Coordinates of C-alpha atoms in Angstrom, one line a residue:
Chain U
M224 CA 32.6 -25.9 -17.5
N225 CA 34.0 -26.5 -14.3
E226 CA 34.7 -22.6 -14.0
S227 CA 30.9 -21.7 -15.0
M228 CA 30.0 -24.5 -12.4
D229 CA 31.9 -22.9 -9.5
F230 CA 30.5 -19.5 -10.6
L231 CA 27.0 -20.7 -10.1
L232 CA 27.9 -22.5 -6.7
W233 CA 29.0 -19.0 -5.7
T234 CA 26.0 -17.2 -6.6
R235 CA 24.0 -20.0 -5.1
G236 CA 26.0 -19.5 -1.9
T237 CA 27.7 -16.6 -0.5
A238 CA 26.7 -14.1 -2.8
F239 CA 23.2 -15.0 -2.2
D240 CA 23.3 -15.0 1.6
V241 CA 25.1 -11.6 1.4
S242 CA 22.8 -10.2 -1.0
V243 CA 19.7 -11.5 1.0
A244 CA 21.0 -10.2 4.3
I245 CA 21.6 -6.9 2.7
F246 CA 18.1 -6.5 1.3
I247 CA 16.6 -7.2 4.7
V248 CA 18.5 -5.1 6.7
G249 CA 18.0 -2.6 4.1
M250 CA 14.8 -2.9 4.0
L251 CA 14.1 -2.6 7.5
I252 CA 16.2 0.2 7.9
R253 CA 14.4 1.9 5.2
L254 CA 10.7 1.3 6.4
F255 CA 12.1 2.7 9.9
E256 CA 13.4 5.6 8.7
I257 CA 9.9 6.4 7.0
V258 CA 7.6 5.1 10.0
S259 CA 9.7 6.6 12.6
L260 CA 9.2 10.3 11.4
G261 CA 5.5 10.1 12.4
R262 CA 2.8 12.2 11.5
G263 CA 1.3 15.1 13.7
R264 CA -2.2 14.2 15.0
D265 CA -4.9 15.8 13.6
L266 CA -6.6 18.1 15.9
A267 CA -9.4 18.9 13.5
A268 CA -12.5 17.7 14.0
P269 CA -12.9 14.8 11.4
R270 CA -15.8 14.6 8.7
G271 CA -14.9 10.8 7.6
T272 CA -12.7 8.2 8.9
E273 CA -9.4 7.2 8.1
F274 CA -8.6 3.5 8.0
L275 CA -11.3 2.0 5.4
P276 CA -10.6 5.0 3.2
G277 CA -7.0 4.3 3.3
I278 CA -7.5 0.7 2.5
R279 CA -9.6 1.8 -0.7
T280 CA -7.0 4.3 -1.7
I281 CA -4.5 1.4 -1.7
L282 CA -6.7 -0.7 -3.8
S283 CA -8.1 1.9 -6.0
R284 CA -4.9 3.5 -7.3
T285 CA -4.0 0.2 -9.0
L286 CA -6.4 1.6 -11.6
P287 CA -5.5 4.7 -13.7
Y288 CA -7.9 7.7 -13.6
G289 CA -9.6 7.8 -17.2
G290 CA -8.7 11.2 -18.0
T291 CA -5.0 10.5 -17.6
F292 CA -5.0 7.3 -19.5
K293 CA -6.4 8.9 -22.6
R294 CA -3.6 11.7 -22.1
Q295 CA -0.9 9.2 -21.7
P296 CA -2.0 5.8 -22.6
L297 CA 1.7 4.8 -23.2
T298 CA 2.8 4.9 -19.6
V299 CA 0.0 3.5 -18.5
I300 CA -0.1 0.5 -20.8
A301 CA 3.8 -0.1 -20.5
G302 CA 3.7 0.2 -16.7
Y303 CA 0.8 -2.6 -16.5
L304 CA 2.7 -4.6 -19.3
F305 CA 6.1 -5.2 -17.4
H306 CA 4.4 -5.0 -13.9
I307 CA 2.6 -8.0 -15.0
G308 CA 4.8 -9.7 -17.0
L309 CA 7.3 -9.4 -14.2
L310 CA 5.3 -10.9 -11.2
V311 CA 4.0 -13.8 -13.4
S312 CA 7.5 -14.8 -14.2
L313 CA 8.6 -14.0 -10.6
L314 CA 5.6 -15.7 -8.8
L315 CA 4.1 -18.2 -11.3
F316 CA 7.2 -19.7 -12.8
I317 CA 7.4 -23.5 -11.4
P318 CA 11.1 -23.7 -10.9
H319 CA 11.0 -20.1 -8.9
I320 CA 7.8 -21.8 -6.5
E321 CA 9.8 -25.4 -6.3
L322 CA 12.9 -22.6 -5.1
F323 CA 10.8 -21.3 -2.5
R324 CA 9.3 -24.3 -1.2
E325 CA 12.5 -26.1 -0.5
T326 CA 13.7 -22.7 1.5
F327 CA 10.7 -22.1 3.1
G328 CA 8.8 -25.6 3.0
F329 CA 5.4 -24.1 1.3
G330 CA 4.8 -23.2 -2.0
W331 CA 1.7 -22.5 -4.1
P332 CA 0.5 -23.8 -8.0
G333 CA 2.4 -22.1 -10.9
L334 CA 1.5 -21.3 -14.5
P335 CA 2.5 -23.6 -17.5
N336 CA 5.7 -22.9 -18.8
P337 CA 4.9 -21.5 -22.1
I338 CA 2.5 -19.5 -20.5
V339 CA 5.3 -17.8 -18.1
D340 CA 7.2 -17.7 -21.3
A341 CA 4.8 -15.5 -22.9
A342 CA 4.7 -13.3 -19.7
A343 CA 8.4 -12.7 -19.8
V344 CA 8.0 -11.5 -23.4
L345 CA 5.3 -9.2 -22.6
G346 CA 7.4 -8.0 -19.5
I347 CA 10.5 -7.4 -21.6
T348 CA 8.5 -5.5 -24.3
G349 CA 6.7 -3.6 -21.6
L350 CA 10.3 -2.3 -20.0
L351 CA 11.5 -1.7 -23.6
A352 CA 8.5 0.5 -24.0
A353 CA 8.6 2.4 -20.7
L354 CA 12.5 2.9 -21.4
W355 CA 11.6 4.6 -25.1
N356 CA 8.8 6.4 -23.2
R357 CA 11.2 7.5 -20.6
L358 CA 13.7 8.7 -23.3
T359 CA 11.3 10.6 -25.2
N360 CA 8.3 11.6 -23.3
P361 CA 9.3 15.2 -22.6
V362 CA 7.9 15.1 -18.8
M363 CA 9.8 11.9 -18.1
K364 CA 12.9 12.8 -19.8
M365 CA 13.1 15.8 -17.8
L366 CA 12.1 14.2 -14.5
S367 CA 14.5 11.2 -14.9
D368 CA 18.0 10.8 -13.8
S369 CA 20.6 8.7 -13.5
E370 CA 18.9 6.4 -10.6
D371 CA 15.7 6.0 -12.8
Y372 CA 18.2 4.2 -15.6
L373 CA 19.8 2.3 -13.3
V374 CA 16.6 0.7 -11.4
W375 CA 15.4 0.1 -15.3
I376 CA 18.5 -1.8 -15.8
L377 CA 18.2 -3.7 -12.4
T378 CA 14.6 -4.9 -13.4
F379 CA 15.3 -5.4 -16.9
L380 CA 18.5 -8.0 -16.3
P381 CA 16.7 -10.7 -14.0
L382 CA 13.9 -11.0 -16.8
L383 CA 16.3 -11.3 -20.0
T384 CA 18.7 -13.4 -18.3
G385 CA 16.0 -15.4 -16.9
Y386 CA 14.8 -15.8 -20.8
L387 CA 17.9 -16.4 -22.1
A388 CA 18.9 -19.1 -19.7
Y389 CA 15.2 -20.7 -20.1
H390 CA 16.0 -20.9 -23.8
R391 CA 19.4 -22.2 -23.7
M392 CA 20.5 -19.3 -25.5
I393 CA 23.7 -18.9 -23.1
N394 CA 26.2 -21.7 -23.0
P395 CA 27.1 -23.3 -20.9
Y396 CA 24.1 -23.6 -18.7
P397 CA 25.5 -23.0 -15.2
L398 CA 27.1 -20.0 -16.5
A399 CA 23.2 -18.8 -17.8
M400 CA 21.9 -19.8 -14.4
G401 CA 24.7 -18.1 -12.6
L402 CA 24.3 -14.7 -14.6
H403 CA 20.5 -14.9 -14.0
I404 CA 21.1 -15.5 -10.2
L405 CA 23.4 -12.8 -10.0
S406 CA 21.3 -10.2 -11.8
I407 CA 19.0 -11.0 -8.7
E408 CA 21.5 -10.3 -6.5
L409 CA 22.1 -7.1 -7.7
L410 CA 18.5 -6.0 -7.8
L411 CA 18.4 -7.4 -3.6
V412 CA 21.4 -5.4 -2.7
L413 CA 20.6 -2.2 -4.4
F414 CA 16.5 -2.6 -4.0
P415 CA 16.3 -0.9 -0.2
F416 CA 18.6 2.0 -1.6
T417 CA 16.7 3.0 -4.9
K418 CA 13.1 3.9 -5.8
L419 CA 12.6 0.1 -5.9
M420 CA 11.7 0.5 -2.6
H421 CA 7.9 1.8 -4.2
T422 CA 6.9 -1.8 -4.3
F423 CA 6.7 -1.6 -0.8
T424 CA 6.1 2.1 0.4
L425 CA 3.5 2.6 -2.1
F426 CA 1.2 1.1 0.3
L427 CA 2.3 3.6 3.2
A428 CA 1.9 6.3 0.7
R429 CA -1.7 5.8 -0.7
W430 CA -2.8 4.7 2.8
Y431 CA -1.7 8.5 3.9
N432 CA -3.2 9.9 1.0
G433 CA -6.4 8.0 1.5
A434 CA -6.6 8.3 5.1
M435 CA -5.9 12.2 5.0
S436 CA -8.6 12.5 2.4
G437 CA -10.9 10.5 4.0
R438 CA -11.1 12.5 7.3
R439 CA -11.9 15.3 5.0
G440 CA -14.6 13.3 3.8
V441 CA -13.4 12.7 0.1
E442 CA -12.8 9.4 -1.6
S443 CA -9.1 9.9 -3.1
Chain P
M541 CA 9.6 36.7 8.3
T542 CA 12.6 39.4 9.4
G543 CA 15.9 37.5 9.1
A544 CA 15.0 35.1 6.5
T545 CA 18.1 32.9 5.7
L546 CA 19.0 29.6 3.7
E547 CA 20.1 28.1 7.1
R548 CA 16.5 28.7 8.6
G549 CA 15.0 27.8 5.3
L550 CA 16.9 24.4 5.7
N551 CA 15.6 23.7 9.2
A552 CA 12.0 24.4 8.0
F553 CA 12.4 21.9 5.2
K554 CA 13.7 19.7 7.8
E555 CA 11.1 20.3 10.2
Q556 CA 8.5 19.8 7.4
V557 CA 9.3 16.3 6.4
D558 CA 7.3 13.7 8.1
A559 CA 6.5 10.0 7.7
P560 CA 3.7 10.7 4.9
V561 CA 6.5 12.8 2.9
A562 CA 9.1 10.3 3.4
A563 CA 6.7 7.4 2.1
F564 CA 5.9 9.7 -0.8
F565 CA 9.2 10.5 -2.1
S566 CA 10.2 6.9 -1.5
S567 CA 7.5 6.1 -3.8
C568 CA 7.8 8.4 -6.7
V569 CA 9.2 6.9 -9.7
N570 CA 9.4 9.8 -12.0
C571 CA 6.1 8.5 -14.2
G572 CA 5.2 11.9 -15.2
M573 CA 1.3 11.3 -14.5
C574 CA 0.8 14.0 -12.0
A575 CA 1.7 16.6 -14.9
E576 CA -1.2 15.5 -17.0
A577 CA -3.7 16.3 -13.8
C578 CA -2.0 19.9 -13.6
L579 CA -3.5 22.9 -15.6
F580 CA -0.1 24.7 -15.6
Y581 CA 1.7 21.7 -17.7
T582 CA -1.6 20.6 -19.6
E583 CA -2.4 24.4 -20.5
T584 CA 1.4 25.0 -21.4
G585 CA 3.0 21.7 -22.5
D586 CA 5.9 22.8 -20.5
P587 CA 7.4 19.7 -18.6
K588 CA 8.9 22.1 -15.7
Y589 CA 5.9 22.6 -14.4
T590 CA 5.2 18.9 -13.5
P591 CA 3.7 19.0 -9.9
I592 CA 6.3 16.5 -8.3
R593 CA 9.2 18.2 -9.9
K594 CA 8.2 21.4 -7.8
L595 CA 9.4 19.7 -5.1
E596 CA 12.9 19.1 -5.6
P597 CA 14.3 21.3 -2.9
L598 CA 12.1 19.5 -0.2
R599 CA 13.0 16.3 -1.7
R600 CA 16.7 16.7 -1.8
V601 CA 16.6 18.1 2.1
W602 CA 14.6 14.8 2.8
E603 CA 17.0 12.5 0.7
Q604 CA 19.8 14.2 2.7
E605 CA 18.6 14.3 5.9
Y606 CA 16.4 11.4 6.4
T607 CA 17.9 8.5 4.5
V608 CA 21.1 6.4 4.9
L609 CA 22.1 6.6 1.4
G610 CA 21.4 10.6 0.8
K611 CA 23.5 11.3 4.5
L612 CA 26.4 9.2 3.2
K613 CA 26.3 10.9 0.0
K614 CA 26.2 14.3 1.5
M615 CA 29.0 13.4 3.8
L616 CA 31.1 12.4 0.8
G617 CA 30.1 15.7 -0.9
L618 CA 28.0 13.8 -3.7
A619 CA 24.8 15.3 -3.0
R620 CA 23.4 18.0 -4.7
P621 CA 22.8 20.9 -2.1
V622 CA 19.9 23.0 -1.7
T623 CA 21.2 26.5 -2.4
D624 CA 19.7 30.3 -2.6
E625 CA 19.9 30.0 -6.5
L626 CA 17.9 26.9 -6.5
L627 CA 15.5 28.0 -4.2
Q628 CA 14.9 31.6 -6.3
E629 CA 14.4 29.3 -9.2
W630 CA 11.9 27.4 -7.7
Q631 CA 10.2 30.1 -6.4
E632 CA 8.2 30.5 -9.8
L633 CA 7.3 26.5 -9.9
L634 CA 6.1 26.3 -5.6
Y635 CA 4.1 29.8 -5.9
D636 CA 3.4 31.2 -9.3
S637 CA 2.5 27.4 -10.9
C638 CA 0.8 25.8 -7.8
T639 CA -2.7 26.8 -6.8
L640 CA -2.6 23.9 -4.1
C641 CA -5.5 22.6 -6.2
G642 CA -4.6 19.1 -5.0
R643 CA -5.5 17.3 -8.4
C644 CA -2.3 15.8 -8.9
A645 CA -2.8 14.0 -5.5
M646 CA -6.0 12.2 -7.2
V647 CA -4.1 10.5 -9.9
C648 CA -0.7 9.8 -8.4
P649 CA -0.7 5.6 -9.2
V650 CA 1.7 5.2 -5.9
G651 CA -0.5 7.7 -3.9
N652 CA 1.4 10.8 -3.3
D653 CA -0.4 13.8 -2.1
I654 CA 1.7 16.5 -3.8
S655 CA -0.1 19.6 -2.5
Y656 CA 0.3 18.6 1.1
M657 CA 3.9 18.7 0.2
V658 CA 3.7 22.1 -1.7
R659 CA 2.2 23.5 1.4
K660 CA 4.9 22.4 3.5
A661 CA 7.3 23.3 1.0
R662 CA 6.4 26.9 1.1
E663 CA 7.3 26.8 4.7
G664 CA 10.9 26.8 3.6
M665 CA 10.7 29.2 0.9
V666 CA 9.3 31.7 3.6
A667 CA 11.8 30.8 6.0
S668 CA 14.7 31.3 3.3
G669 CA 12.9 34.6 2.2
N670 CA 12.2 33.2 -1.2
S671 CA 8.4 33.8 -1.4
P672 CA 6.8 36.3 -4.1
A673 CA 7.0 39.9 -2.6
D674 CA 3.3 40.5 -3.0
V675 CA 2.1 37.3 -1.1
R676 CA 4.5 38.6 1.6
S677 CA 3.3 42.2 1.6
A678 CA -0.5 40.9 1.4
A679 CA 0.4 38.6 4.5
E680 CA 2.2 42.1 6.4
R681 CA -0.9 43.7 5.9
A682 CA -3.0 40.9 7.2
V683 CA -1.2 40.8 10.3
R684 CA -0.6 44.6 10.8
I685 CA -4.3 45.6 9.6
G686 CA -6.4 42.6 9.8
S687 CA -7.0 42.1 6.4
P688 CA -4.6 41.2 3.6
M689 CA -6.4 43.8 1.1
G690 CA -5.4 46.4 3.9
L691 CA -9.1 46.5 5.0
K692 CA -10.6 47.6 8.5
Y693 CA -13.5 47.2 10.5
K694 CA -14.7 50.6 9.6
A695 CA -14.9 49.3 5.9
L696 CA -17.7 46.4 6.9
A697 CA -19.1 48.7 9.3
A698 CA -20.1 50.9 6.4
Q699 CA -21.2 48.1 4.6
I700 CA -23.5 46.9 7.3
K701 CA -24.9 50.4 7.4
R702 CA -25.4 50.4 3.7
I703 CA -27.3 46.9 3.8
E704 CA -29.4 47.9 6.9
T705 CA -30.6 50.7 5.1
E706 CA -31.4 49.4 1.9
S707 CA -33.0 45.9 2.9
G708 CA -34.3 46.9 6.3
I709 CA -32.8 44.0 7.6
K710 CA -31.0 44.2 11.1
I711 CA -27.3 42.9 11.3
P712 CA -26.7 41.5 14.4
L713 CA -23.1 42.6 15.7
D714 CA -21.0 41.1 18.5
V715 CA -24.3 39.4 20.3
E716 CA -22.8 37.3 23.0
G717 CA -24.3 33.9 22.9
A718 CA -25.6 33.8 19.5
D719 CA -25.4 30.2 17.8
Y720 CA -23.8 31.1 14.5
M721 CA -20.6 33.6 13.7
P722 CA -20.2 33.9 10.0
L723 CA -16.9 34.9 8.6
L724 CA -16.5 37.2 5.5
S725 CA -13.5 37.6 3.2
S726 CA -12.4 41.2 2.4
M727 CA -13.1 40.6 -1.5
E728 CA -17.0 40.0 -0.2
I729 CA -16.8 43.0 2.0
I730 CA -15.5 44.9 -0.9
N731 CA -16.5 43.4 -4.0
F732 CA -19.4 41.0 -3.2
P733 CA -21.6 42.8 -0.3
E734 CA -24.3 40.8 -1.8
Y735 CA -23.3 37.9 0.0
I736 CA -23.8 39.7 3.6
E737 CA -27.3 40.9 2.6
A738 CA -28.1 37.4 1.4
L739 CA -26.9 35.9 4.9
A740 CA -29.0 38.2 6.4
R741 CA -32.3 37.2 4.7
I742 CA -31.8 33.5 4.5
F743 CA -31.1 33.8 8.4
R744 CA -33.9 36.1 9.2
Q745 CA -36.2 33.6 7.3
A746 CA -34.5 30.3 9.0
K747 CA -34.8 32.1 12.3
V748 CA -30.7 31.5 12.7
S749 CA -29.5 32.8 15.8
W750 CA -26.1 34.9 14.4
T751 CA -23.6 37.5 14.9
L752 CA -20.9 39.2 13.0
C753 CA -18.0 39.6 15.3
S754 CA -16.2 43.0 14.8
E755 CA -12.9 41.8 16.2
A756 CA -12.8 38.7 14.1
F757 CA -14.7 39.0 10.8
E758 CA -11.8 38.5 8.2
A759 CA -11.7 34.6 7.4
T760 CA -8.8 34.6 4.7
N761 CA -5.4 33.2 5.5
T762 CA -2.5 34.7 3.9
G763 CA -0.3 32.7 6.2
I764 CA -1.5 29.5 4.6
Q765 CA -1.4 30.7 1.1
I766 CA 2.3 32.0 1.6
G767 CA 3.3 28.9 3.6
S768 CA 3.9 30.5 7.3
S769 CA 2.3 28.6 9.9
D770 CA 3.7 31.3 12.0
I771 CA 1.1 34.3 10.3
A772 CA -1.5 31.5 9.8
R773 CA -1.8 31.0 13.4
E774 CA -2.0 34.4 14.7
L775 CA -4.6 34.8 12.0
V776 CA -6.9 31.6 13.6
Q777 CA -6.1 32.8 16.8
R778 CA -7.8 36.0 16.2
I779 CA -11.0 34.1 15.2
V780 CA -10.9 31.9 18.2
D781 CA -10.4 34.8 20.4
G782 CA -13.6 36.5 18.7
A783 CA -15.8 33.0 18.5
E784 CA -14.9 32.3 22.1
K785 CA -15.4 35.8 23.4
L786 CA -19.0 35.6 22.1
R787 CA -19.0 32.0 23.3
V788 CA -20.6 31.0 19.8
K789 CA -21.3 27.3 18.9
C790 CA -20.4 27.6 15.1
V791 CA -18.1 29.6 13.2
I792 CA -19.2 29.7 9.5
A793 CA -16.2 30.1 6.7
P794 CA -17.7 32.2 3.9
E795 CA -17.8 31.8 0.4
C796 CA -13.9 31.3 0.2
G797 CA -11.8 28.1 -1.0
H798 CA -8.8 28.6 1.2
A799 CA -10.5 30.3 4.3
Y800 CA -12.2 27.0 4.7
T801 CA -9.2 25.2 4.5
S802 CA -7.4 27.6 7.2
I803 CA -10.0 27.4 9.5
R804 CA -11.6 24.0 9.4
W805 CA -8.7 21.9 8.7
E806 CA -5.7 23.7 9.7
G807 CA -7.1 25.6 12.5
P808 CA -6.7 23.5 15.5
N809 CA -3.1 22.3 14.6
L810 CA -1.9 25.9 14.0
I811 CA -3.2 26.8 17.5
G812 CA -2.6 23.6 18.9
R813 CA -5.8 22.3 20.5
P814 CA -9.2 21.4 19.2
F815 CA -11.7 24.1 18.8
P816 CA -14.5 24.5 21.3
F817 CA -17.1 25.5 18.6
K818 CA -18.0 23.7 15.4
V819 CA -16.6 25.2 11.8
L820 CA -19.3 24.6 8.7
H821 CA -19.0 26.1 5.4
I822 CA -21.7 28.4 4.5
L823 CA -22.8 26.0 1.9
E824 CA -22.9 23.2 4.7
L825 CA -25.2 25.4 6.7
L826 CA -27.4 26.0 3.9
D827 CA -27.7 22.6 3.0
E828 CA -28.9 21.8 6.6
L829 CA -31.6 24.3 6.9
R830 CA -32.7 23.1 3.4
A831 CA -32.7 19.6 4.4
S832 CA -34.8 20.5 7.9
G833 CA -37.1 22.3 5.9
R834 CA -36.2 25.9 7.6
I835 CA -35.6 27.5 3.8
K836 CA -37.5 26.8 0.9
T837 CA -37.3 28.4 -2.6
E838 CA -39.6 29.4 -5.1
N839 CA -39.8 30.4 -9.0
L840 CA -36.9 28.2 -9.8
S841 CA -34.8 29.3 -12.9
N842 CA -34.9 27.3 -16.2
E843 CA -31.7 29.0 -17.2
R844 CA -28.7 26.4 -17.9
M845 CA -26.1 26.7 -15.0
T846 CA -23.3 25.0 -14.4
F847 CA -21.2 25.0 -11.0
H848 CA -17.5 25.7 -10.8
D849 CA -16.2 23.6 -7.6
P850 CA -13.7 25.6 -5.4
C851 CA -11.1 23.1 -5.1
S852 CA -10.2 23.9 -1.3
I853 CA -13.8 23.5 -0.7
V854 CA -14.7 20.6 -2.5
R855 CA -11.4 18.3 -3.5
K856 CA -9.6 19.3 -0.4
G857 CA -12.5 20.2 1.9
G858 CA -15.2 17.5 1.5
V859 CA -18.2 19.9 0.8
I860 CA -19.4 18.1 -2.1
D861 CA -22.9 17.2 -2.2
S862 CA -24.2 20.2 -0.6
P863 CA -23.4 22.7 -3.5
R864 CA -25.6 20.0 -5.9
E865 CA -28.2 19.9 -3.2
L866 CA -28.5 23.9 -3.1
M867 CA -28.5 24.1 -7.2
A868 CA -31.5 21.7 -7.2
M869 CA -33.0 24.3 -4.9
V870 CA -32.3 27.2 -7.6
S871 CA -32.3 25.8 -11.0
T872 CA -34.6 23.3 -12.9
N873 CA -31.7 23.2 -15.7
F874 CA -28.3 22.4 -14.0
V875 CA -25.5 20.8 -16.0
E876 CA -22.2 19.5 -14.4
M877 CA -18.9 19.8 -16.1
Q878 CA -17.3 17.2 -17.7
D879 CA -14.8 17.1 -14.6
H880 CA -16.6 17.9 -11.5
G881 CA -16.9 17.3 -7.7
K882 CA -13.4 16.1 -6.4
W883 CA -12.1 15.8 -10.1
N884 CA -12.9 19.6 -10.8
W885 CA -9.9 21.7 -12.7
C886 CA -9.0 24.8 -10.7
C887 CA -10.0 28.6 -11.6
G888 CA -6.0 29.0 -11.7
G889 CA -6.4 31.4 -8.9
G890 CA -6.1 29.7 -5.8
G891 CA -3.4 29.1 -2.9
G892 CA -2.1 32.7 -3.4
V893 CA -1.8 32.9 -7.5
S894 CA -3.9 35.4 -7.6
A895 CA -2.4 37.6 -5.2
N896 CA 0.8 37.5 -7.5
T897 CA 1.8 39.5 -10.2
N898 CA 4.4 37.7 -11.4
A899 CA 2.0 34.8 -11.9
E900 CA -0.6 36.8 -13.7
A901 CA 0.3 36.1 -17.4
L902 CA 0.6 32.3 -16.5
R903 CA -2.5 32.4 -14.5
L904 CA -4.5 34.1 -17.9
K905 CA -2.8 31.5 -19.8
V906 CA -3.8 28.2 -18.0
F907 CA -7.3 29.7 -17.3
K908 CA -8.3 28.1 -20.8
R909 CA -8.8 24.9 -19.1
K910 CA -11.5 26.1 -17.1
K911 CA -12.9 28.3 -20.0
D912 CA -13.0 25.5 -22.3
Q913 CA -14.7 23.4 -19.5
I914 CA -17.4 25.9 -18.8
E915 CA -18.1 26.5 -22.6
Q916 CA -18.5 22.7 -23.1
T917 CA -21.9 22.7 -20.9
G918 CA -23.2 25.5 -23.1
A919 CA -24.4 27.0 -19.7
T920 CA -25.4 30.8 -20.0
K921 CA -24.8 31.4 -16.2
L922 CA -21.9 30.3 -13.9
I923 CA -22.4 29.7 -10.1
T924 CA -19.5 29.2 -7.7
A925 CA -19.0 29.4 -4.0
C926 CA -15.5 31.3 -3.8
A927 CA -14.9 35.3 -4.1
N928 CA -11.6 34.5 -5.1
C929 CA -12.7 31.7 -7.7
R930 CA -15.4 34.3 -8.9
L931 CA -12.9 37.1 -9.4
V932 CA -10.3 34.8 -11.4
I933 CA -13.0 33.4 -13.5
E934 CA -14.3 36.8 -14.3
E935 CA -11.0 38.1 -15.2
G936 CA -10.1 34.9 -17.4
L937 CA -13.5 35.4 -19.2
E938 CA -12.8 39.1 -19.9
E939 CA -9.2 37.9 -21.3
Y940 CA -10.9 35.2 -23.6
H941 CA -13.9 37.9 -24.5
V942 CA -16.9 35.5 -23.3
E943 CA -19.4 36.8 -22.0
L944 CA -21.0 34.9 -19.1
P945 CA -22.6 36.0 -15.7
L946 CA -21.0 34.9 -12.6
E947 CA -22.9 34.3 -9.2
G948 CA -22.2 33.3 -5.7
L949 CA -24.4 30.4 -4.9
T950 CA -25.3 31.7 -1.7
E951 CA -27.0 35.0 -3.2
L952 CA -28.7 32.7 -5.9
V953 CA -30.5 31.1 -2.8
A954 CA -31.5 34.2 -1.3
Q955 CA -32.7 35.5 -4.6
H956 CA -35.3 32.3 -4.7
L957 CA -35.7 32.4 -0.9
V958 CA -39.6 32.1 0.1
E959 CA -39.9 34.8 2.5
D960 CA -42.6 35.8 5.2
K961 CA -42.9 39.4 4.4

């Protein structure tokens, strides 16, 4: 029991501070790397504007185009399932919000535990479906490299350990919590250096796409 | 293009990486959705044609030169280098199986503009000597002779003379101070001279002040297709020189997709300054003439017609409504294809593919997408606004034994024009 308690304290102390620091510094470096490359000024006379079409594309790409949904329903459904399951578990689970409140002094309302529990199950299911898809869909199979599987594991572990801890399926409890926190720290440390970065860079990518098209008078 | 080496290629790739490219590569999660938007994948089922995969050489350069971890991996010898072998293998992917149609850029969930990057990656292919020989020689002809098809002004002069004799309409040439200077594509001069006559008749009726320029009539730009900004710049500069010499107010891009991209969108960036004249696509000008009542049509056809949107003009050019307005001027029975406008499917011959014999068998195979799309409409006539699309579609339909007449939209407007005799 003592050993597992020490482990939990370590994950909540030193390991947490180090991983959050790596995450923040890494993120700043990566975003700087991208934005500092800049973009040449477009000298062609514009037909439309850039800003609003850019914002529009940021929002519109959240929904799939009907034609591709029909062709690849599994990719779309599995993608929604695990993203929604993950975000609900992360942001609307009351203990997570309480941790945030303790750290930053403010929070927001959460969802009842059974709903978050269901969301976590859907998230886990979605991730498993996405993995199966990656292993069997010929296009995804060909595209995927070790990093794709690494980020899958990094995303899966926090959901899995959180679920196991919540249901007391690992004993003793401090060990379960310690593993859950450690899995998140692993995610944080590798986040800036893997394609997990898409969480943030997709806003840049969508904006550039929408803005460049918008300038030509096309809604993209 | 002399002295192409791997080193120059790598430098060219490096120069092409900008913030959008870095944001795009950082965001890709290999979901494979872009494959479903690409006719080279949908018609072959071969995952190697997945659009984002075509960018692997550029992606490696970005990762190894512009990310902390990539630089570290390169230092430790853990990075996969870009080699001549890789680039040779990728020639098929970056040229034969991409028409720069940009449809993939419309569906990517994270918003990656893949065709923007293919255009850039081709610069590295040219600099490293990995562009297809056919497109390269077309580009060389364009620089040396003035047209990718090896066409000189003499050929245009002969067509002008013939059209003037047959139609009795004078075609203005090198008139200083004219309002509009239309450009032509070699294909129009050789295969579809009807286009020039259609222009002459419409402009006469609308009392448009216009002129052709004997020193700058070729609109096609092989530099854009092959991915050589040096060549593209030289070809754009000829047009700019011609237009500035004649002091025209507006240059008119012809019925040709990539010509519009090159003069309208890339042109000023290639020569490094804004143009002192406007650039319009011919369909935009015709639509303006329609809207202001300067041209009218009569005896509208009730034949079932559909319109093929040239990618460069519509999805990548923004000329979306004008063709619809003009179709309504000539037909009472116009039907849209299922995916149309910015969602159209490419004919399979854009972006230099039709000039590339290595790509011929593949191009005819993937044309099935367009063929099916056309057949679904039940149309008995197909209209388009790009001489290259037109030739590619004619050839494709022949391959699939489909009989269907094709016409350019400008000609069709001229046919129904109300003219004061």
